[in-house]
Short mmCIF file of N, CA and C in Angstrom, two decimals:
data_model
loop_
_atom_site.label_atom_id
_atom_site.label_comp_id
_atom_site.label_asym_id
_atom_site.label_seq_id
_atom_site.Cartn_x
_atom_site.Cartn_y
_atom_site.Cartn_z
N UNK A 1 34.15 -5.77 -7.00
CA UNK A 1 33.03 -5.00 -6.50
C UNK A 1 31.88 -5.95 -6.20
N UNK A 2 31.15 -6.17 -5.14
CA UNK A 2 30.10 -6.79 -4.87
C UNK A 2 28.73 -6.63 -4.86
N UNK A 3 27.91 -7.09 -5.07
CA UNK A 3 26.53 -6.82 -5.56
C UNK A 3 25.10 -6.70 -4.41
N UNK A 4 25.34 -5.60 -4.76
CA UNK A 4 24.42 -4.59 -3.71
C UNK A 4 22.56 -4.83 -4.26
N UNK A 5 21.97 -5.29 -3.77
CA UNK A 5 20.66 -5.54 -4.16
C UNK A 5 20.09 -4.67 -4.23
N UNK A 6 18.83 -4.24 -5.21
CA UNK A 6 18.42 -2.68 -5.07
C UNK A 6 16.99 -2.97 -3.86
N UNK A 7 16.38 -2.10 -3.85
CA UNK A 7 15.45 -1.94 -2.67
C UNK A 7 14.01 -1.92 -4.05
N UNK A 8 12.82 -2.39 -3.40
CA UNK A 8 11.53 -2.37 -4.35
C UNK A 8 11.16 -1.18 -5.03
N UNK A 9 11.83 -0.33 -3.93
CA UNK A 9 11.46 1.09 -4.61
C UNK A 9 12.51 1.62 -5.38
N UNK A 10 13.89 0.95 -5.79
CA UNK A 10 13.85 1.36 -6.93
C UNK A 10 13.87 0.60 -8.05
N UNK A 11 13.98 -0.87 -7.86
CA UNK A 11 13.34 -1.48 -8.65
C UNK A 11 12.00 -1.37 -9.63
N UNK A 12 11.25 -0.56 -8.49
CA UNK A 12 10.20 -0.15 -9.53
C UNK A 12 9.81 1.51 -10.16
N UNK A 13 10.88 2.05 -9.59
CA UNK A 13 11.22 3.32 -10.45
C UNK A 13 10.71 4.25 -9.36
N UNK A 14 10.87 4.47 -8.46
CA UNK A 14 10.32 5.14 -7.16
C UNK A 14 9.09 5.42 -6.79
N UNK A 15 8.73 6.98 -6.59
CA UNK A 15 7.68 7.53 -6.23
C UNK A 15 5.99 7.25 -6.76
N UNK A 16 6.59 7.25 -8.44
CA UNK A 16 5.13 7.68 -9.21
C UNK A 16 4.58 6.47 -9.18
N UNK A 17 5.30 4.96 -9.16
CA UNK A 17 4.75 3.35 -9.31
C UNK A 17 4.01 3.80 -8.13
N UNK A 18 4.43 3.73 -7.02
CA UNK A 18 3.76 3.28 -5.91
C UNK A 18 2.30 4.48 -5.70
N UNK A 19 2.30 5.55 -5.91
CA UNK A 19 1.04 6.58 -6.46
C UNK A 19 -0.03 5.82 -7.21
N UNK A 20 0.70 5.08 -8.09
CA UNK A 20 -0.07 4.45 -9.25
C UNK A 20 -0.94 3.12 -8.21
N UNK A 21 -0.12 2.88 -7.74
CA UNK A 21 -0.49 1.70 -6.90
C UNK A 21 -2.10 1.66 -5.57
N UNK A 22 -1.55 2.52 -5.35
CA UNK A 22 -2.56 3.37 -4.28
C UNK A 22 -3.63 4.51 -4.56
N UNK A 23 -3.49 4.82 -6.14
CA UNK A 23 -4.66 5.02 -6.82
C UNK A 23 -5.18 4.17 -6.93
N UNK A 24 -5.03 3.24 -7.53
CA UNK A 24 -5.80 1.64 -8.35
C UNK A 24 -6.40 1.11 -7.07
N UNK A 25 -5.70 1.03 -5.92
CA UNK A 25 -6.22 0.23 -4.79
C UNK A 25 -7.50 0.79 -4.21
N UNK A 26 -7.64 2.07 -4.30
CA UNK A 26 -8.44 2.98 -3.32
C UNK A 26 -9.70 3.41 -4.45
N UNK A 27 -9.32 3.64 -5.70
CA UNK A 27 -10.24 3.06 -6.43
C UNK A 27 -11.48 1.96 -6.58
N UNK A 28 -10.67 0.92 -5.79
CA UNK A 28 -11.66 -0.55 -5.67
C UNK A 28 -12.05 -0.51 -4.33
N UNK A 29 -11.23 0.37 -3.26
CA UNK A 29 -11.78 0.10 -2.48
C UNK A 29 -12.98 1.01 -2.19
N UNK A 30 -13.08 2.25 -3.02
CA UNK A 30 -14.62 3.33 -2.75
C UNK A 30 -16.04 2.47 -3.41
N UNK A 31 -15.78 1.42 -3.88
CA UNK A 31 -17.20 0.64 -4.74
C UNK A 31 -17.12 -0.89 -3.82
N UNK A 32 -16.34 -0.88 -2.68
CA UNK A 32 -16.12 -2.53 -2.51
C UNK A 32 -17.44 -2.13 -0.98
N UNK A 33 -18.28 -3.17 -1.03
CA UNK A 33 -19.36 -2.96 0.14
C UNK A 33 -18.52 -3.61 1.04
N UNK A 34 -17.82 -4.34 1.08
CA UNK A 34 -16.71 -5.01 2.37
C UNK A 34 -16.09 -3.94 2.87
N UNK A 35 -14.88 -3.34 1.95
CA UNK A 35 -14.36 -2.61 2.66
C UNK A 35 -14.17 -1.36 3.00
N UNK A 36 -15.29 -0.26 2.30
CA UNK A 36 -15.78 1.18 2.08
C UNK A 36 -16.23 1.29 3.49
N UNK A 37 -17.20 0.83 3.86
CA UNK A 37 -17.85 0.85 5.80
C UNK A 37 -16.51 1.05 6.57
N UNK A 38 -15.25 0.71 6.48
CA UNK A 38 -14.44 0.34 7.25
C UNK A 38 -13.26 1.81 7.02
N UNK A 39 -13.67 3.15 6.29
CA UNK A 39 -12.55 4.12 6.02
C UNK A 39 -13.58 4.70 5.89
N UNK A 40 -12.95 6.51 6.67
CA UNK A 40 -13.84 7.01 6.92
C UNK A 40 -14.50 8.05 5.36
N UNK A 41 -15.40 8.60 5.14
CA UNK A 41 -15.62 9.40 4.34
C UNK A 41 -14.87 9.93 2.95
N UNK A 42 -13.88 10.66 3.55
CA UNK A 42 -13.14 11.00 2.77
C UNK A 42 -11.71 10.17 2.68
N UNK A 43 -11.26 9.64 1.80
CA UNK A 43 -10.24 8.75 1.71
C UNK A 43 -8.86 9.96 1.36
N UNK A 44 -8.69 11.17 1.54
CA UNK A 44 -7.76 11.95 1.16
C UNK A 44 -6.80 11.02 2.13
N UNK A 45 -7.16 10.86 3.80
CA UNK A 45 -6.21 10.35 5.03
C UNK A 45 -5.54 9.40 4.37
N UNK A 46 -6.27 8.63 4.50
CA UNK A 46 -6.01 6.75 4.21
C UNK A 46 -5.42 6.75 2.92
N UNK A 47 -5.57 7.34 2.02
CA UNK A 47 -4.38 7.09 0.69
C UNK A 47 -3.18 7.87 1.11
N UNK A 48 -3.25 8.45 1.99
CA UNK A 48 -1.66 9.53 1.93
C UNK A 48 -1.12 8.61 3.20
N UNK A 49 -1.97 8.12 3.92
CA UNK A 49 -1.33 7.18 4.88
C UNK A 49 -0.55 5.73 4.44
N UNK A 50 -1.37 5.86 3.21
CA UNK A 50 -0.88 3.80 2.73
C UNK A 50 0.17 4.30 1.92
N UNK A 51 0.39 5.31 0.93
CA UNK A 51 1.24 5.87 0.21
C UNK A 51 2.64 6.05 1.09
N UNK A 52 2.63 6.63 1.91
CA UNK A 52 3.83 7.19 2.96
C UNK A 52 4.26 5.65 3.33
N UNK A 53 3.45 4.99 3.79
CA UNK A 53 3.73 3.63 4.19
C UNK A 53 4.52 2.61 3.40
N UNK A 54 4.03 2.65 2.41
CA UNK A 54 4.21 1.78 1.26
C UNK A 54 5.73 2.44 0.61
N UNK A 55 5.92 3.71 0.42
CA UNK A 55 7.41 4.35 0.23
C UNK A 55 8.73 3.94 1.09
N UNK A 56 8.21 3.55 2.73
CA UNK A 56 8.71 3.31 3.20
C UNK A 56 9.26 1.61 3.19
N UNK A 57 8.15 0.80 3.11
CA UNK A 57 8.40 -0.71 3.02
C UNK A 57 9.02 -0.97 1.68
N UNK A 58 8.80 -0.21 0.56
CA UNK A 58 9.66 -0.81 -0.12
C UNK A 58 10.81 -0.22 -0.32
N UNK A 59 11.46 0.24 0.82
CA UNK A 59 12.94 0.90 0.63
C UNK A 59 12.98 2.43 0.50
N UNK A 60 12.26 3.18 0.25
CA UNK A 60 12.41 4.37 -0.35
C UNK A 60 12.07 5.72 1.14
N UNK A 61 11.90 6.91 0.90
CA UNK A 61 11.97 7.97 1.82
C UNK A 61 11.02 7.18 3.07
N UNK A 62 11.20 7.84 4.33
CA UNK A 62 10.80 7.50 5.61
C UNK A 62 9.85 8.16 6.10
N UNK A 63 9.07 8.90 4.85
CA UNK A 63 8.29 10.14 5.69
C UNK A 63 7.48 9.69 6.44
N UNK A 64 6.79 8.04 6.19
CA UNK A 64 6.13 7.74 7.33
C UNK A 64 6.77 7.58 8.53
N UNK A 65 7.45 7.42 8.80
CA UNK A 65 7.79 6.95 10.19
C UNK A 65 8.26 8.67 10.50
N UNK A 66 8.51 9.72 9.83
CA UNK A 66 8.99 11.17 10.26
C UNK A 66 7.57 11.27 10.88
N UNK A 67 6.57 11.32 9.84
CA UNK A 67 5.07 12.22 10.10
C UNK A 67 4.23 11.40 11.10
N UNK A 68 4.24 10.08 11.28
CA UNK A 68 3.27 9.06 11.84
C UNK A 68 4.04 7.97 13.16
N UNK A 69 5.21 8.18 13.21
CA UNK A 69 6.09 7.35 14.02
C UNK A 69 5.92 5.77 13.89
N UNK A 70 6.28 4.81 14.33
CA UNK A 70 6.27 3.27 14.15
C UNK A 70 4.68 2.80 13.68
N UNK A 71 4.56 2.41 12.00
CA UNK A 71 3.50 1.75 11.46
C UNK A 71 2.50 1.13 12.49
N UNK A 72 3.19 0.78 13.66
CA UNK A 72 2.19 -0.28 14.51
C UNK A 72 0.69 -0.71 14.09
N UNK A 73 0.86 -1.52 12.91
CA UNK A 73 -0.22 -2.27 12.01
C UNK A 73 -1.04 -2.78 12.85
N UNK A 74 -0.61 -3.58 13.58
CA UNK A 74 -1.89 -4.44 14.37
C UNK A 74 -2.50 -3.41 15.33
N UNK A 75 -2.14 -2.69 15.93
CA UNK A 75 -2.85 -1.59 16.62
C UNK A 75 -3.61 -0.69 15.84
N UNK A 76 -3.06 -0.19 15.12
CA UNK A 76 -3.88 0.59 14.04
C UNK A 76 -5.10 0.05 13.43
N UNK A 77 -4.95 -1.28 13.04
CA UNK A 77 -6.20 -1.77 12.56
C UNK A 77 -7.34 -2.73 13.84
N UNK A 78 -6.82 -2.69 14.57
CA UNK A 78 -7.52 -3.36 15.76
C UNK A 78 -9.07 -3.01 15.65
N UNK A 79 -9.19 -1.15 15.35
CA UNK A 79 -10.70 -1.43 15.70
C UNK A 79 -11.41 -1.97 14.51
N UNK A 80 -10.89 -2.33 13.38
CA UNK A 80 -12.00 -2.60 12.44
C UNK A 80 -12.00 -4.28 12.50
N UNK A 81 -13.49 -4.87 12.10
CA UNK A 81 -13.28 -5.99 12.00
C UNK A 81 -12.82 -6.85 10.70
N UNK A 82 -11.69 -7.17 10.61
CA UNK A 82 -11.16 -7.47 9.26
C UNK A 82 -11.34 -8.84 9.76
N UNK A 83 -12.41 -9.83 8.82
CA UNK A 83 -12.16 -11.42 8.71
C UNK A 83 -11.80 -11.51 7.29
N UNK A 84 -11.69 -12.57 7.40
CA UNK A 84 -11.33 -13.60 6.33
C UNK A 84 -11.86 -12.72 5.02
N UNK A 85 -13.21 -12.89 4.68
CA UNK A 85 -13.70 -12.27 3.37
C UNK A 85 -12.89 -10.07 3.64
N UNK A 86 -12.48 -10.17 4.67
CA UNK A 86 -12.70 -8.51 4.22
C UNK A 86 -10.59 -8.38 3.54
N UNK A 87 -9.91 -9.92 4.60
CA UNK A 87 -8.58 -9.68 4.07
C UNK A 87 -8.98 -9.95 3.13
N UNK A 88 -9.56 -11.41 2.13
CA UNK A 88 -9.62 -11.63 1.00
C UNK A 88 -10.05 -10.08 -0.14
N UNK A 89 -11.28 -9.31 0.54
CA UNK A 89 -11.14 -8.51 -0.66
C UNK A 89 -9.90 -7.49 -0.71
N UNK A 90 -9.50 -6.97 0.60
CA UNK A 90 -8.05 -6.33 0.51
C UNK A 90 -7.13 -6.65 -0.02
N UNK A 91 -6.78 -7.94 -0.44
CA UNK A 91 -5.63 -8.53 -1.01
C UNK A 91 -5.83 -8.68 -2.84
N UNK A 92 -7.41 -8.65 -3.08
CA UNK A 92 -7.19 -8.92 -4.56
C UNK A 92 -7.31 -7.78 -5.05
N UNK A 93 -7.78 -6.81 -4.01
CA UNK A 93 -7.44 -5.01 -4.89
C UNK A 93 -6.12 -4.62 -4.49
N UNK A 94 -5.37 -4.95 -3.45
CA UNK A 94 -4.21 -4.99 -3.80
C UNK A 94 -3.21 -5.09 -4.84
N UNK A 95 -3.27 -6.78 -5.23
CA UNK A 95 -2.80 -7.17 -6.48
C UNK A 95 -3.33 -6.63 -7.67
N UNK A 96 -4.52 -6.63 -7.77
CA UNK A 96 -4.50 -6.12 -8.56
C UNK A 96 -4.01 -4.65 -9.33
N UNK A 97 -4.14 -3.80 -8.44
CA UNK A 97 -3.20 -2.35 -8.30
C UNK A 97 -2.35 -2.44 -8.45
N UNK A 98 -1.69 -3.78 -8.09
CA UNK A 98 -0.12 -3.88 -8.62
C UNK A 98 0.01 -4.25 -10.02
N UNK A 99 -1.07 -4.91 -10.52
CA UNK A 99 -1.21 -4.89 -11.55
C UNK A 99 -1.57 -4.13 -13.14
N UNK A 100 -2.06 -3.01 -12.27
CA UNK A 100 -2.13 -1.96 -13.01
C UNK A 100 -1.39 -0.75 -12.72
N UNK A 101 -0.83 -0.69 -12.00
CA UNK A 101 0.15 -0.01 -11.55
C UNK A 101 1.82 -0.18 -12.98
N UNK A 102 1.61 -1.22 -13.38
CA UNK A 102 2.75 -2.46 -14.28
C UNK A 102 4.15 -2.83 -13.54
N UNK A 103 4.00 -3.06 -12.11
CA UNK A 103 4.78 -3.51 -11.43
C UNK A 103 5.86 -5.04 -12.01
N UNK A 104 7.11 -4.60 -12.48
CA UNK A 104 7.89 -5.68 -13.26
C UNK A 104 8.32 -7.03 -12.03
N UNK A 105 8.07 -7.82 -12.29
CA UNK A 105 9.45 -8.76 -11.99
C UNK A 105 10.83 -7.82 -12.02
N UNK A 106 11.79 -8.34 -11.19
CA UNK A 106 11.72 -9.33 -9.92
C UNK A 106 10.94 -8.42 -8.41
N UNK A 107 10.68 -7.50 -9.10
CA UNK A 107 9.92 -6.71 -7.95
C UNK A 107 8.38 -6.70 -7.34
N UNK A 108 7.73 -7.90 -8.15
CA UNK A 108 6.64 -8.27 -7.76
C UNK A 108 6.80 -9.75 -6.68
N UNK A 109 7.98 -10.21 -6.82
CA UNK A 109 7.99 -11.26 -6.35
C UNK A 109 8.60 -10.96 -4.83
N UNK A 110 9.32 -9.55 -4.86
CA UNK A 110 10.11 -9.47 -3.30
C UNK A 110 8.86 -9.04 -2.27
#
């Protein structure tokens, strides 16, 4: 029998990690002056959008691509101006969410 690799999402136990994940993130991002200007008002959209997204990239249900059709990232974010300091703060509330989220090895590393 040969060895079938699992996918991130279930490596990290499906649905509720990645919830956890995109709480913690959206959390830092309603107090971050970088990147709060840049999502509109109410963040109900934008967490159910990164959530659906994020289910999908790491292996798990497709509802994004059912409800929203092809991610097309660089189009989508085109109108905001993301430099350097605004990826930098996106990326350490990222990680960090993953970090409180308790995202295990080897699934932090794929």
């Amino acid at each position: 029998m040969g060895y079938t690799p699992q996918s991130i999402f279930e490596l990290i136990g499906g649905e509720e990690p990645v919830a956890a994940i995109v709480d913690a993130f959206y959390d830092a991002v309603e107090n971050d002056p970088i990147l709060r200007p840049m999502y509109p008002e109410c963040l109900q959209a934008p967490k159910r959008h990164l959530y659906l997204f994020l289910l999908q990239f790491f292996g798990g249900p497709r509802t994004y691509l059912e409800e929203r059709g092809h991610p097309r990232l660089r189009m989508r974010h085109f109108p905001f101006a993301i430099d350097q300091q605004a990826r930098d703060h996106w990326l350490e509330h990222m990680l960090n969410a993953v970090d409180q989220a308790g995202i295990p090895e080897p699934a932090r590393s794929r």
